[in-house]
Coordinates of C-alpha atoms and ligand atoms in Angstrom, one line a residue:
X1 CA 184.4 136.8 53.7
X2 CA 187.0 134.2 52.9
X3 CA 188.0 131.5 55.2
X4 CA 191.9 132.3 55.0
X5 CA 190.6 136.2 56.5
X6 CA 188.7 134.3 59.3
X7 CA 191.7 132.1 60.4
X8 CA 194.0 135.1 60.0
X9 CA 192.1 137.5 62.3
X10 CA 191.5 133.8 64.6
X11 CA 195.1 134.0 65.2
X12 CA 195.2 137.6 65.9
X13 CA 192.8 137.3 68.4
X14 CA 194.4 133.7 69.7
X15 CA 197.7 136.4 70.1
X16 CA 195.9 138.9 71.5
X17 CA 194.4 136.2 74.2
X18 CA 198.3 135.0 74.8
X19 CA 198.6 138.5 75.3
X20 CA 195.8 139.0 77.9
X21 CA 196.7 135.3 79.4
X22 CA 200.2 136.7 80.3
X23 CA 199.3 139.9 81.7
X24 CA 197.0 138.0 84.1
X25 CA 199.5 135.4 84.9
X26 CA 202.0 138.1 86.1
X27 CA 198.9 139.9 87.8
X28 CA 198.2 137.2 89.7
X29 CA 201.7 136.2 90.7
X30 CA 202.8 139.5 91.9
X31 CA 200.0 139.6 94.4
X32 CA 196.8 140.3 92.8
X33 CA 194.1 138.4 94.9
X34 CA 192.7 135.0 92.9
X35 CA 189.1 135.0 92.3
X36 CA 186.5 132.8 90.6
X37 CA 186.4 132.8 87.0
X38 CA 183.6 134.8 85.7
X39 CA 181.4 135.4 82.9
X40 CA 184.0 137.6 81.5
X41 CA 186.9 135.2 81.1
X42 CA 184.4 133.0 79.5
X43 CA 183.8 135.9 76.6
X44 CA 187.9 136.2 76.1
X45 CA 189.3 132.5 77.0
X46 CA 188.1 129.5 79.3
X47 CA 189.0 125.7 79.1
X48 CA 186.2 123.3 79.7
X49 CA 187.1 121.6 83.1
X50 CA 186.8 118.4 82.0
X51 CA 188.5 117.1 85.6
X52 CA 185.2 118.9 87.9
X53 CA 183.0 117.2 85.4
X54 CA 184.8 113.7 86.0
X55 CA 184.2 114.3 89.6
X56 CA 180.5 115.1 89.1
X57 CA 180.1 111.8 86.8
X58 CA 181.9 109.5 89.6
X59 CA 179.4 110.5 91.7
X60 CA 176.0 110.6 89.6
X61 CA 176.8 107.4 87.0
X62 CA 176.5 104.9 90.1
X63 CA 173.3 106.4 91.2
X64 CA 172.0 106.3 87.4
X65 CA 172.7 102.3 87.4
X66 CA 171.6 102.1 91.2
X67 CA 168.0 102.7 90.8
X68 CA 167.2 101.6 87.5
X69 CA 163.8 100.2 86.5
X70 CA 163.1 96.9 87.8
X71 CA 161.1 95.7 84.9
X72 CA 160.8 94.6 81.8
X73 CA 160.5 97.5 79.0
X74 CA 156.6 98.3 79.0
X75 CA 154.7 96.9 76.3
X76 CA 153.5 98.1 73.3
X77 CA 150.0 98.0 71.6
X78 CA 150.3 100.9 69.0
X79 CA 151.7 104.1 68.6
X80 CA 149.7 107.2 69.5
X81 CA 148.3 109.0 66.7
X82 CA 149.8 112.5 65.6
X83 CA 147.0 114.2 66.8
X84 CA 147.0 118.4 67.4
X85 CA 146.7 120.6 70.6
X86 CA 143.0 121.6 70.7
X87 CA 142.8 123.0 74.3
X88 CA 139.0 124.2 73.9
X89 CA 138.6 120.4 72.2
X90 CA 141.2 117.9 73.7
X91 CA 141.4 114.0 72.4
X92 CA 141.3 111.5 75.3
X93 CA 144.8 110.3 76.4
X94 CA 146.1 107.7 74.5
X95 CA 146.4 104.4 76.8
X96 CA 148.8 102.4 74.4
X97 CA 151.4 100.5 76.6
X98 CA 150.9 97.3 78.6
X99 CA 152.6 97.0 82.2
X100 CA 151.5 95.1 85.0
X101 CA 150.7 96.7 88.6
X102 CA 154.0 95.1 89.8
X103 CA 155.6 96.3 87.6
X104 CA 154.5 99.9 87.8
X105 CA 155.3 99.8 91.1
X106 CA 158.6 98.7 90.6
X107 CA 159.3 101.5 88.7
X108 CA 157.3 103.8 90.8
X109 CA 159.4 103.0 93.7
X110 CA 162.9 102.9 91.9
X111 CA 161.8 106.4 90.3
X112 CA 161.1 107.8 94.4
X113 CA 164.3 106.4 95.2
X114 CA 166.3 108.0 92.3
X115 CA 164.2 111.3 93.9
X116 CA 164.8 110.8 97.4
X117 CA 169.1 110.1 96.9
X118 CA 169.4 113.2 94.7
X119 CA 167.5 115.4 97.3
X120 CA 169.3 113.7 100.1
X121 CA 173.0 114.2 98.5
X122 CA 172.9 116.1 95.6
X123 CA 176.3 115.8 93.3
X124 CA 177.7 119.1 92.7
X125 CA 177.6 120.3 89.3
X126 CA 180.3 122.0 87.7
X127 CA 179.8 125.1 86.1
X128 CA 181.2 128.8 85.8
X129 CA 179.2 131.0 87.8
X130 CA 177.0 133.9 86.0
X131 CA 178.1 132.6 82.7
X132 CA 176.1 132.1 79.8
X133 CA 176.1 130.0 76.9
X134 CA 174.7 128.1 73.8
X135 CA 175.3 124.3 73.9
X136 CA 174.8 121.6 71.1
X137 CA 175.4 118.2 69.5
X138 CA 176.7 117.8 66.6
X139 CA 179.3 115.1 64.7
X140 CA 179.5 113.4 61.4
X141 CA 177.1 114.6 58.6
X142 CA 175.9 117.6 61.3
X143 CA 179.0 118.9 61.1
X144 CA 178.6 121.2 58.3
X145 CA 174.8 121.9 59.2
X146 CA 176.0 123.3 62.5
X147 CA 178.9 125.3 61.0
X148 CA 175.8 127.2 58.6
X149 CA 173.3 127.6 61.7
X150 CA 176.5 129.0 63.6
X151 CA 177.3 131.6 61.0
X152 CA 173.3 132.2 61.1
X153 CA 173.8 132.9 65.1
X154 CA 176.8 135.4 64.5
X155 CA 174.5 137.6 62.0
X156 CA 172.2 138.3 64.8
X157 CA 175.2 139.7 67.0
X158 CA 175.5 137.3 69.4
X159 CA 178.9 137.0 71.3
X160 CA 177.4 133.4 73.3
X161 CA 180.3 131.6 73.3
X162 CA 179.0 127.7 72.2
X163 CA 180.2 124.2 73.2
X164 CA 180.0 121.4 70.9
X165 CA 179.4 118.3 72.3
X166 CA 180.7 115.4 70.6
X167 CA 179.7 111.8 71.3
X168 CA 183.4 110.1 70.8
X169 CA 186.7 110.3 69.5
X170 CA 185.7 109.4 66.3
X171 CA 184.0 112.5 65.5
X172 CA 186.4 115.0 66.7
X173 CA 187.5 116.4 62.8
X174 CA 190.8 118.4 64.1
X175 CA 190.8 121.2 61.1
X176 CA 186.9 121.9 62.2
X177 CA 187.3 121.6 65.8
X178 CA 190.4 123.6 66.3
X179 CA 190.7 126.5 63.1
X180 CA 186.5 126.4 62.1
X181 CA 184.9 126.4 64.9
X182 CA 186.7 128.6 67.6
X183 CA 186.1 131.3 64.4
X184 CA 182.3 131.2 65.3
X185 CA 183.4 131.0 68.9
X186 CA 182.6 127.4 69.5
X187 CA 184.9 124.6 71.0
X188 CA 184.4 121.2 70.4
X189 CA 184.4 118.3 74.0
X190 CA 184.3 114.8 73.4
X191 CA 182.0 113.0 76.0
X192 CA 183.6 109.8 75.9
X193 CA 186.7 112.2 78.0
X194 CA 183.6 112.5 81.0
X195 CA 182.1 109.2 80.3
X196 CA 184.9 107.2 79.9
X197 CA 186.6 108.1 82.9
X198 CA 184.7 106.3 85.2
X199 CA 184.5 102.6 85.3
X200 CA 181.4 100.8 84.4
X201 CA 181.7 101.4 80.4
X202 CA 178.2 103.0 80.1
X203 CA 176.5 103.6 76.8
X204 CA 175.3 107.3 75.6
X205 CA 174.0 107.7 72.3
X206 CA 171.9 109.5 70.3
X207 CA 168.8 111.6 71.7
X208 CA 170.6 110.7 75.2
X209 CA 173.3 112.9 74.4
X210 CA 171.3 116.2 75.0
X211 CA 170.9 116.2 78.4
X212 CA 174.3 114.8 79.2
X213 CA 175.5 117.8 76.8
X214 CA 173.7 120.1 79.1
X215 CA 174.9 119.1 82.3
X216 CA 178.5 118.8 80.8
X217 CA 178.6 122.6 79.7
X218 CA 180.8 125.2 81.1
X219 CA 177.6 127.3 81.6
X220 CA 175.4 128.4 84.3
X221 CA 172.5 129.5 82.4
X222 CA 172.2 127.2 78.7
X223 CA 170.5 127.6 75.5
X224 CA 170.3 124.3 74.4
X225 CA 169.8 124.7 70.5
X226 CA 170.0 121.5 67.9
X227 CA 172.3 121.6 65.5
X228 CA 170.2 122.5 63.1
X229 CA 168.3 125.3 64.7
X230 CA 169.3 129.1 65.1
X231 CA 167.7 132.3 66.5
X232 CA 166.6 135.2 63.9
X233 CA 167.4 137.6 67.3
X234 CA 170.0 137.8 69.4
X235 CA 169.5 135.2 71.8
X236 CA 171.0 137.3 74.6
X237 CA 168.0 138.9 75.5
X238 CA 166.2 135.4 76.5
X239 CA 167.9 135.6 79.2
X240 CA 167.6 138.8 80.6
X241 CA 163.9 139.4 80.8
X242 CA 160.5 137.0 81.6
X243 CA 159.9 134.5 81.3
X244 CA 163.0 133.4 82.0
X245 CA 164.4 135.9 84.5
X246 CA 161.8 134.2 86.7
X247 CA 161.4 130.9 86.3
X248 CA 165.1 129.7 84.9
X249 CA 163.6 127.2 82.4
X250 CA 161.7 127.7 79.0
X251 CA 160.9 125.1 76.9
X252 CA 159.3 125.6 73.0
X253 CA 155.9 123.1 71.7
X254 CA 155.7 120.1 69.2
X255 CA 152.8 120.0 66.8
X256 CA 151.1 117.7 69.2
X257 CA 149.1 116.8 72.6
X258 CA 150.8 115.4 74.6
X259 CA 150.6 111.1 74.7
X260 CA 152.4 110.3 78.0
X261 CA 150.7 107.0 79.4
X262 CA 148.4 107.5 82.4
X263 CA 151.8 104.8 83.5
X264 CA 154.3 107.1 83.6
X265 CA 152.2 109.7 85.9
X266 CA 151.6 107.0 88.7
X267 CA 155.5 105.9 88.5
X268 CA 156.3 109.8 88.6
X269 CA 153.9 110.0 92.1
X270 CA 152.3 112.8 89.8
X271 CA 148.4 113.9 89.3
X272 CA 147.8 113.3 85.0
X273 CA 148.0 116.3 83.5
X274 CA 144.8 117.4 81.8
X275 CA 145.0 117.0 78.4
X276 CA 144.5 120.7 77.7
X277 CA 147.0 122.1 79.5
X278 CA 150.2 121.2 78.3
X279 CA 151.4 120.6 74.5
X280 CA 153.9 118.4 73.5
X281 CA 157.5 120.0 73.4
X282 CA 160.0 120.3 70.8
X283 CA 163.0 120.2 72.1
X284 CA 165.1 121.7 69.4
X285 CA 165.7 124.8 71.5
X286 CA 166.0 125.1 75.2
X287 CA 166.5 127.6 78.1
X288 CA 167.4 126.1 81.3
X289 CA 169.8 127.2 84.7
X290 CA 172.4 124.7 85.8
X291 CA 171.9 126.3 89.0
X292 CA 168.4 126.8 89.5
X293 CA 167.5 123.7 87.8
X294 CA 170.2 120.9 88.7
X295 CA 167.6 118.8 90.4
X296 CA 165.8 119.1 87.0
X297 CA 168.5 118.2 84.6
X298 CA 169.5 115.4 86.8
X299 CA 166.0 114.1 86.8
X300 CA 166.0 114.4 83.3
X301 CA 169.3 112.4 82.5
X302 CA 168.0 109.8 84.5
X303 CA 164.8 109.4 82.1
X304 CA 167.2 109.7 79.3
X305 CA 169.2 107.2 80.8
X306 CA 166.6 104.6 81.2
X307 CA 165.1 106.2 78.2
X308 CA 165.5 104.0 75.1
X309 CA 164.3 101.3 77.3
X310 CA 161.7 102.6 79.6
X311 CA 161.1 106.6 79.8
X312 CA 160.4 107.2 76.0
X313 CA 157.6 104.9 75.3
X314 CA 156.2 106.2 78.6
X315 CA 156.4 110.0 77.6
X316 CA 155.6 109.6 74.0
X317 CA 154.0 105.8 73.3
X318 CA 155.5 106.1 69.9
X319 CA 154.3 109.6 68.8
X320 CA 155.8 111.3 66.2
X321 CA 160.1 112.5 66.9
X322 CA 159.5 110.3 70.0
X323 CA 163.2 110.3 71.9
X324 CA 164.5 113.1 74.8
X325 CA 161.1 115.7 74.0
X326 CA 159.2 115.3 77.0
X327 CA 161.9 114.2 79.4
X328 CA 162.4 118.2 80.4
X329 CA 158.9 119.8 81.3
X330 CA 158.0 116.1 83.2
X331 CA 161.3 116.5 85.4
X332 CA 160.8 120.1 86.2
X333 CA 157.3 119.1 87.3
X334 CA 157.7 116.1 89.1
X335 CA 160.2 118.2 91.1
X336 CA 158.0 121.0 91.5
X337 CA 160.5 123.0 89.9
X338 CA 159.2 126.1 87.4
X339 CA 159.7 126.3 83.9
X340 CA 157.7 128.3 81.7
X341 CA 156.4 126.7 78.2
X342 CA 156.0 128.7 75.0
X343 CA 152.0 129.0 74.3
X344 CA 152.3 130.1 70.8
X345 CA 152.2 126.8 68.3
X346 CA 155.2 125.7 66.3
X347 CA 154.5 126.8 62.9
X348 CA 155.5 124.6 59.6
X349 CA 157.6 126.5 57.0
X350 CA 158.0 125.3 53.4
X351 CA 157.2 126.8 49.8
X352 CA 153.6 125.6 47.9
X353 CA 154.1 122.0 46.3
X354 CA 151.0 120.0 44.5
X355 CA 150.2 118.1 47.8
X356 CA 149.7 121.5 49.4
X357 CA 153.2 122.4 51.6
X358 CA 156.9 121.1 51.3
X359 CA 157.7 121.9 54.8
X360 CA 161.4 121.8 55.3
X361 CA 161.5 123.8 58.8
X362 CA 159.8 124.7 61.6
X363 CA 159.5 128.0 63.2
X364 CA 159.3 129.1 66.7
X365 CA 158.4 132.2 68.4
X366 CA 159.6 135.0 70.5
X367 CA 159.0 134.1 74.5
X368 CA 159.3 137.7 75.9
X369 CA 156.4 138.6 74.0
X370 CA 154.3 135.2 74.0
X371 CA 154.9 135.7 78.4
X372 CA 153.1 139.2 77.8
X373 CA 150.3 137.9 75.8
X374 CA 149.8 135.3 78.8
X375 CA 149.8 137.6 81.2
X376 CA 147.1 139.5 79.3
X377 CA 145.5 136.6 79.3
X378 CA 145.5 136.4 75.4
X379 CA 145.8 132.7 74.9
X380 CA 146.2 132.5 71.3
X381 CA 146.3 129.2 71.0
X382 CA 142.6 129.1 72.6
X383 CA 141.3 131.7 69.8
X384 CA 142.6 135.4 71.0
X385 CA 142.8 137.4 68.2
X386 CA 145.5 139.2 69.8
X387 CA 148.9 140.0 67.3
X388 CA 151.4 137.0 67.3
X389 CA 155.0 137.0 69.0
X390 CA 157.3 137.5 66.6
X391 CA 159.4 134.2 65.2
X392 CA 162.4 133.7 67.0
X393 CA 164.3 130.8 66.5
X394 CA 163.9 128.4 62.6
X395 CA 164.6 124.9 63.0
X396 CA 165.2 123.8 59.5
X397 CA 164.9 120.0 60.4
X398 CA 163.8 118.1 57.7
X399 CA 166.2 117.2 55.4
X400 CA 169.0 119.1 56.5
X401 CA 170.1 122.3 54.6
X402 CA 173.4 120.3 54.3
X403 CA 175.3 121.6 51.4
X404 CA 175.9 117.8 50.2
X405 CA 172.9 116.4 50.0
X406 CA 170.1 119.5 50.0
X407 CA 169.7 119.2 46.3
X408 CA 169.4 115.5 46.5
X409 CA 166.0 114.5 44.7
X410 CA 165.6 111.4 46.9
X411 CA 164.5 113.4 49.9
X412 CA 160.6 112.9 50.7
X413 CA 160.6 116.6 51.1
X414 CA 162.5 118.9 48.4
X415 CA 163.3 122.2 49.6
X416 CA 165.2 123.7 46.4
X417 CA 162.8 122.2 43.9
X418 CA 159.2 122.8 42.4
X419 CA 157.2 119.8 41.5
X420 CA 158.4 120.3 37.7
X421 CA 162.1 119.9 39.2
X422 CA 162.5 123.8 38.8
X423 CA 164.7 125.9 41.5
X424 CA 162.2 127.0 44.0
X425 CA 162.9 129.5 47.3
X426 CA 162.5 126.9 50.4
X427 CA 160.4 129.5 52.4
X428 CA 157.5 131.0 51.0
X429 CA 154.5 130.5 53.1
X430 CA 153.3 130.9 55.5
X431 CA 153.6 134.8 54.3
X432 CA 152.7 136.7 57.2
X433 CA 155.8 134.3 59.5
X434 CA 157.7 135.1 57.0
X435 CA 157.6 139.0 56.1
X436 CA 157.3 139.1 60.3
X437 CA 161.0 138.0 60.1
X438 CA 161.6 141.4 59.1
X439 CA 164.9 140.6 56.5
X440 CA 165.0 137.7 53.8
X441 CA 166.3 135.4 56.5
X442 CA 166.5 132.8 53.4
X443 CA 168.7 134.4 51.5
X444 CA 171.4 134.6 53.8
X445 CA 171.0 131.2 55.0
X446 CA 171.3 130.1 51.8
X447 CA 174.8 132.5 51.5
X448 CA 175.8 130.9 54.7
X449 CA 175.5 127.4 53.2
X450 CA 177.4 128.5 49.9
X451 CA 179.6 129.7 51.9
X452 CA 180.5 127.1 53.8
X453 CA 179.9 124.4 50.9
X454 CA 182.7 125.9 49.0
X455 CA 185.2 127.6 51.9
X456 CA 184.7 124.3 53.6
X457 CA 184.1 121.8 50.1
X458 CA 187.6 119.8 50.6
X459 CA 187.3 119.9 55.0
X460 CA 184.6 118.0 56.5
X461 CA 185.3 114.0 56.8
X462 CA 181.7 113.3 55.7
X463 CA 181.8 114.9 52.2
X464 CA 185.7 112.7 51.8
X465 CA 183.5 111.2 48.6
X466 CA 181.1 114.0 47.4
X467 CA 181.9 116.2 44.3
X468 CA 180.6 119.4 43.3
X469 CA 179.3 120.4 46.5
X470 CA 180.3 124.0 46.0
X471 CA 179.2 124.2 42.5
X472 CA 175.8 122.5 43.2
X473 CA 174.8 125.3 45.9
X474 CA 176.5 128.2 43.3
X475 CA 174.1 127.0 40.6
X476 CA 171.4 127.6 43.0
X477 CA 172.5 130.8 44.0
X478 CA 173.0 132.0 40.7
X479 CA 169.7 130.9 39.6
X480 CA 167.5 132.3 42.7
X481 CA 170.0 135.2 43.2
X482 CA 171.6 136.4 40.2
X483 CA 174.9 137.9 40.4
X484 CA 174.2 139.4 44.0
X485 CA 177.2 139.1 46.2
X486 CA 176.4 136.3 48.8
X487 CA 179.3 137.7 50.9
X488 CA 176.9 141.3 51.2
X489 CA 173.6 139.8 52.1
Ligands
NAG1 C1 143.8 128.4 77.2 O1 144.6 127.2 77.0 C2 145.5 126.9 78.0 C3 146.3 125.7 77.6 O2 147.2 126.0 76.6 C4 144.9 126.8 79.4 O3 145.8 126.5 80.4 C5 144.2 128.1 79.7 O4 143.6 128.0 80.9 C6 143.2 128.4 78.6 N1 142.6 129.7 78.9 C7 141.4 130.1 78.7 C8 141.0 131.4 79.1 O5 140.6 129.3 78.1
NAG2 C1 184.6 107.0 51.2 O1 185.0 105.9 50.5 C2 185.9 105.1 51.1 C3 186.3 104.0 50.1 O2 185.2 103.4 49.4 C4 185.2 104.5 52.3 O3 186.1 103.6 53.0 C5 184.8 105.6 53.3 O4 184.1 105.1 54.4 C6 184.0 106.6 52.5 N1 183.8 107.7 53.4 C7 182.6 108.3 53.6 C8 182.5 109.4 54.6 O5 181.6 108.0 53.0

């Protein structure tokens, strides 16, 4: 499909929508009673009320700098090692940041105070009931890399509509944001427009951003996914049935145990969690309820908030992608609030290299089904030889398939090439993941980035001084896929 077709039927449907706007505007003048928007307009046309959110921020960013931490960033004495989830054989808790009593109480007691204001007087969040959507981050270099895990989303049928959160100004690319984009259904909102508007200039960057993005949305119920992540199934049906329907929050695991310090459970007024119930989360993908959960995501912002400086090293103590992961599941259960967290492991994707795998993506796995096996009681991840879920969503993380720069030999991890330098498929093992994924999944994704490395070679501002980005990913095509059509895959 060419991009001209795609911007031509865009602005059919943009007439159409006039159309439809119109009709509803006279409707509603002549005396048709005004209602609520609902999940419908969002499918057809919705603006992001940027002016509810403002409202929301003036009320939340002074509580944010009102009970910060009242100490000096907890010390350091090593990072915690990247150690596995063995439930029937669990490591001891890593114990790897120094903090005085004072100081733990300090926080302890700015921490019940943050708890105690937001249960007191809890700031409205703004959101459009019954809707549903998929939220991100994205900007600069993950601009195109969202654009191919977007295209990936539409294959599976999904009509989500998807908001694109973009840190500043800076990174709002108009052709992208207003003609590439809104084609896959996805509108792009600068934060700074929230942030900004209230005094007190306040810094949000990086892994901060994902909570903010959440609370932000137009959505009621979110899936949160990273821009470089995308569901093999239609997401839709995540959230109609368990574990969801019930407990309004899903989060996915990490590779690892959890390392939170013994610290942060004692500022948190929280029992430590036994180091065999609970894995580490990636927090790629994400199901959460803006109105079941607001306590949650507010809690969560505010570890994000004080996060760089304090919550981090407490949730992580410098284990491996340490940043946002563990601020979601802690929230939720320092509030007593439920959330449900995927039992079956994260599995490492790649093709066979000398050193054993080059794993260039991650996998994760169907909920409905991994809720069922729980229910059973089949705890795979204790030993059941019960069948897996099947894989749901593939985070391809590391490097990014980004049609610039995936065939760059510098990468510690080369997803096109053999050891030799020869074309290789990225995905080859683990076999059974992969044949479970019922279609060559690969092969599109790699027609998705062809496609957008040469429909899109000449748009994105962080390819302004790349070359042959289009005929970099056709040589690979041609040489893994022959003369195959990538527009019929
Ligand atoms: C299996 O492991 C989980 C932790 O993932 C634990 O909560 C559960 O109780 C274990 N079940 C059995 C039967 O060992
Ligand atoms: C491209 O090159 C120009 C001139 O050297 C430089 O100013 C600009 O920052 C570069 N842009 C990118 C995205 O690398």
């Amino acid at each position: 499909m060419s991009f001209t077709r795609v911007t031509r039927r865009g602005r059919i449907l943009f007439v159409l929508s006039l159309v439809v706007l119109s009709i509803w505007y006279l409707a509603t003048r002549t005396g048709l009673k005004q209602r609520a928007p609902s999940v419908n307009d969002v499918q057809v046309a919705y603006s992001h009320r940027t002016n509810e959110h403002v409202n929301f921020w003036r009320e939340f960013q002074p509580l944010l700098l009102a009970y910060e931490p009242q100490c000096m960033p907890p010390r350091r004495l090593g990072n915690a090692p990247a150690a596995g989830f063995k439930p029937t054989d669990p490591i001891a808790r890593p114990e790897l940041l120094k903090m005085s009593s004072k100081e733990v109480l300090r926080m302890k007691n700015a921490h019940s105070d943050f708890v105690r204001a937001i249960n007191t007087d809890t700031p409205e969040l703004s959101y459009i009931p019954k809707s549903k959507g998929l939220v991100t981050t994205a900007g600069g270099s993950y601009l195109p890399v969202l654009v191919v895990s977007l295209r990936m989303l539409r294959r599976t049928g999904s009509k989500l509509p998807v908001e694109v959160f973009l840190a500043t100004h800076d990174e709002y690319e108009e052709n992208i944001c207003d003609n590439v984009l809104p084609s896959l259904n996805a509108k792009c909102i600068v934060m700074t427009d929230i942030i900004n508007a209230v005094p007190g200039a306040v810094k949000i960057e990086k892994y901060q951003l994902k909570p903010f993005a959440m609370i932000f949305s137009s959505f009621e119920e979110i899936l949160f996914l990273d821009a470089d992540a995308f569901p093999i199934s239609r997401p839709e049906s995540l959230f109609e049935n368990e574990p969801f329907k019930s407990t309004k929050m899903v989060t996915w695991p990490d590779f690892w145990a959890s390392s939170a310090s013994p610290f942060y459970y004692e500022i948190a007024s929280q029992e430590v969690v036994s180091m065999n119930s609970r894995q580490s989360t990636e927090s790629g993908e994400l199901l959460i309820s803006k109105k079941t959960h607001l306590k949650t995501l507010l809690l969560c912002t505010y570890y994000n908030f004080w996060g760089p400086t304090h919550y981090y090293r407490l949730l992580s103590q410098g284990a491996a992608g340490e940043g946002d992961k563990e601020t979601f599941i802690t929230a939720a259960a320092a509030l007593g609030e439920p959330f449900y967290q995927v039992s079956e492991p994260i599995c490492a994707m790649g093709h066979r290299t000398e050193g054993g795998l080059a794993g260039s993506a991650m996998v994760q796995f169907n909920p409905i089904e991994d809720y069922k096996l729980i229910q059973k009681g089949e705890w795979r991840v204790n030993g059941s030889k019960a069948l897996a879920p099947h894989p749901f969503f593939i985070h391809a993380n590391f490097p990014k398939f980004n049609p610039a720069t995936v065939f760059s030999k510098e990468h510690a991890v080369k997803p096109a090439f053999n050891d030799d330098w020869s074309y290789t498929r990225a995905w080859t093992i683990p076999e059974e993941t992969i044949k479970a994924f019922g279609r060559d999944v690969e092969k599109q994704f790699w027609a998705d980035i062809l496609w957008t490395g040469c429909e899109l070679e000449t748009q994105f501002e962080s390819w302004a001084n790349s070359t042959g980005i289009c005929s970099g990913v056709k040589k690979y095509w041609d040489a893994q896929f022959g003369s195959e059509d990538p527009a019929s895959v």
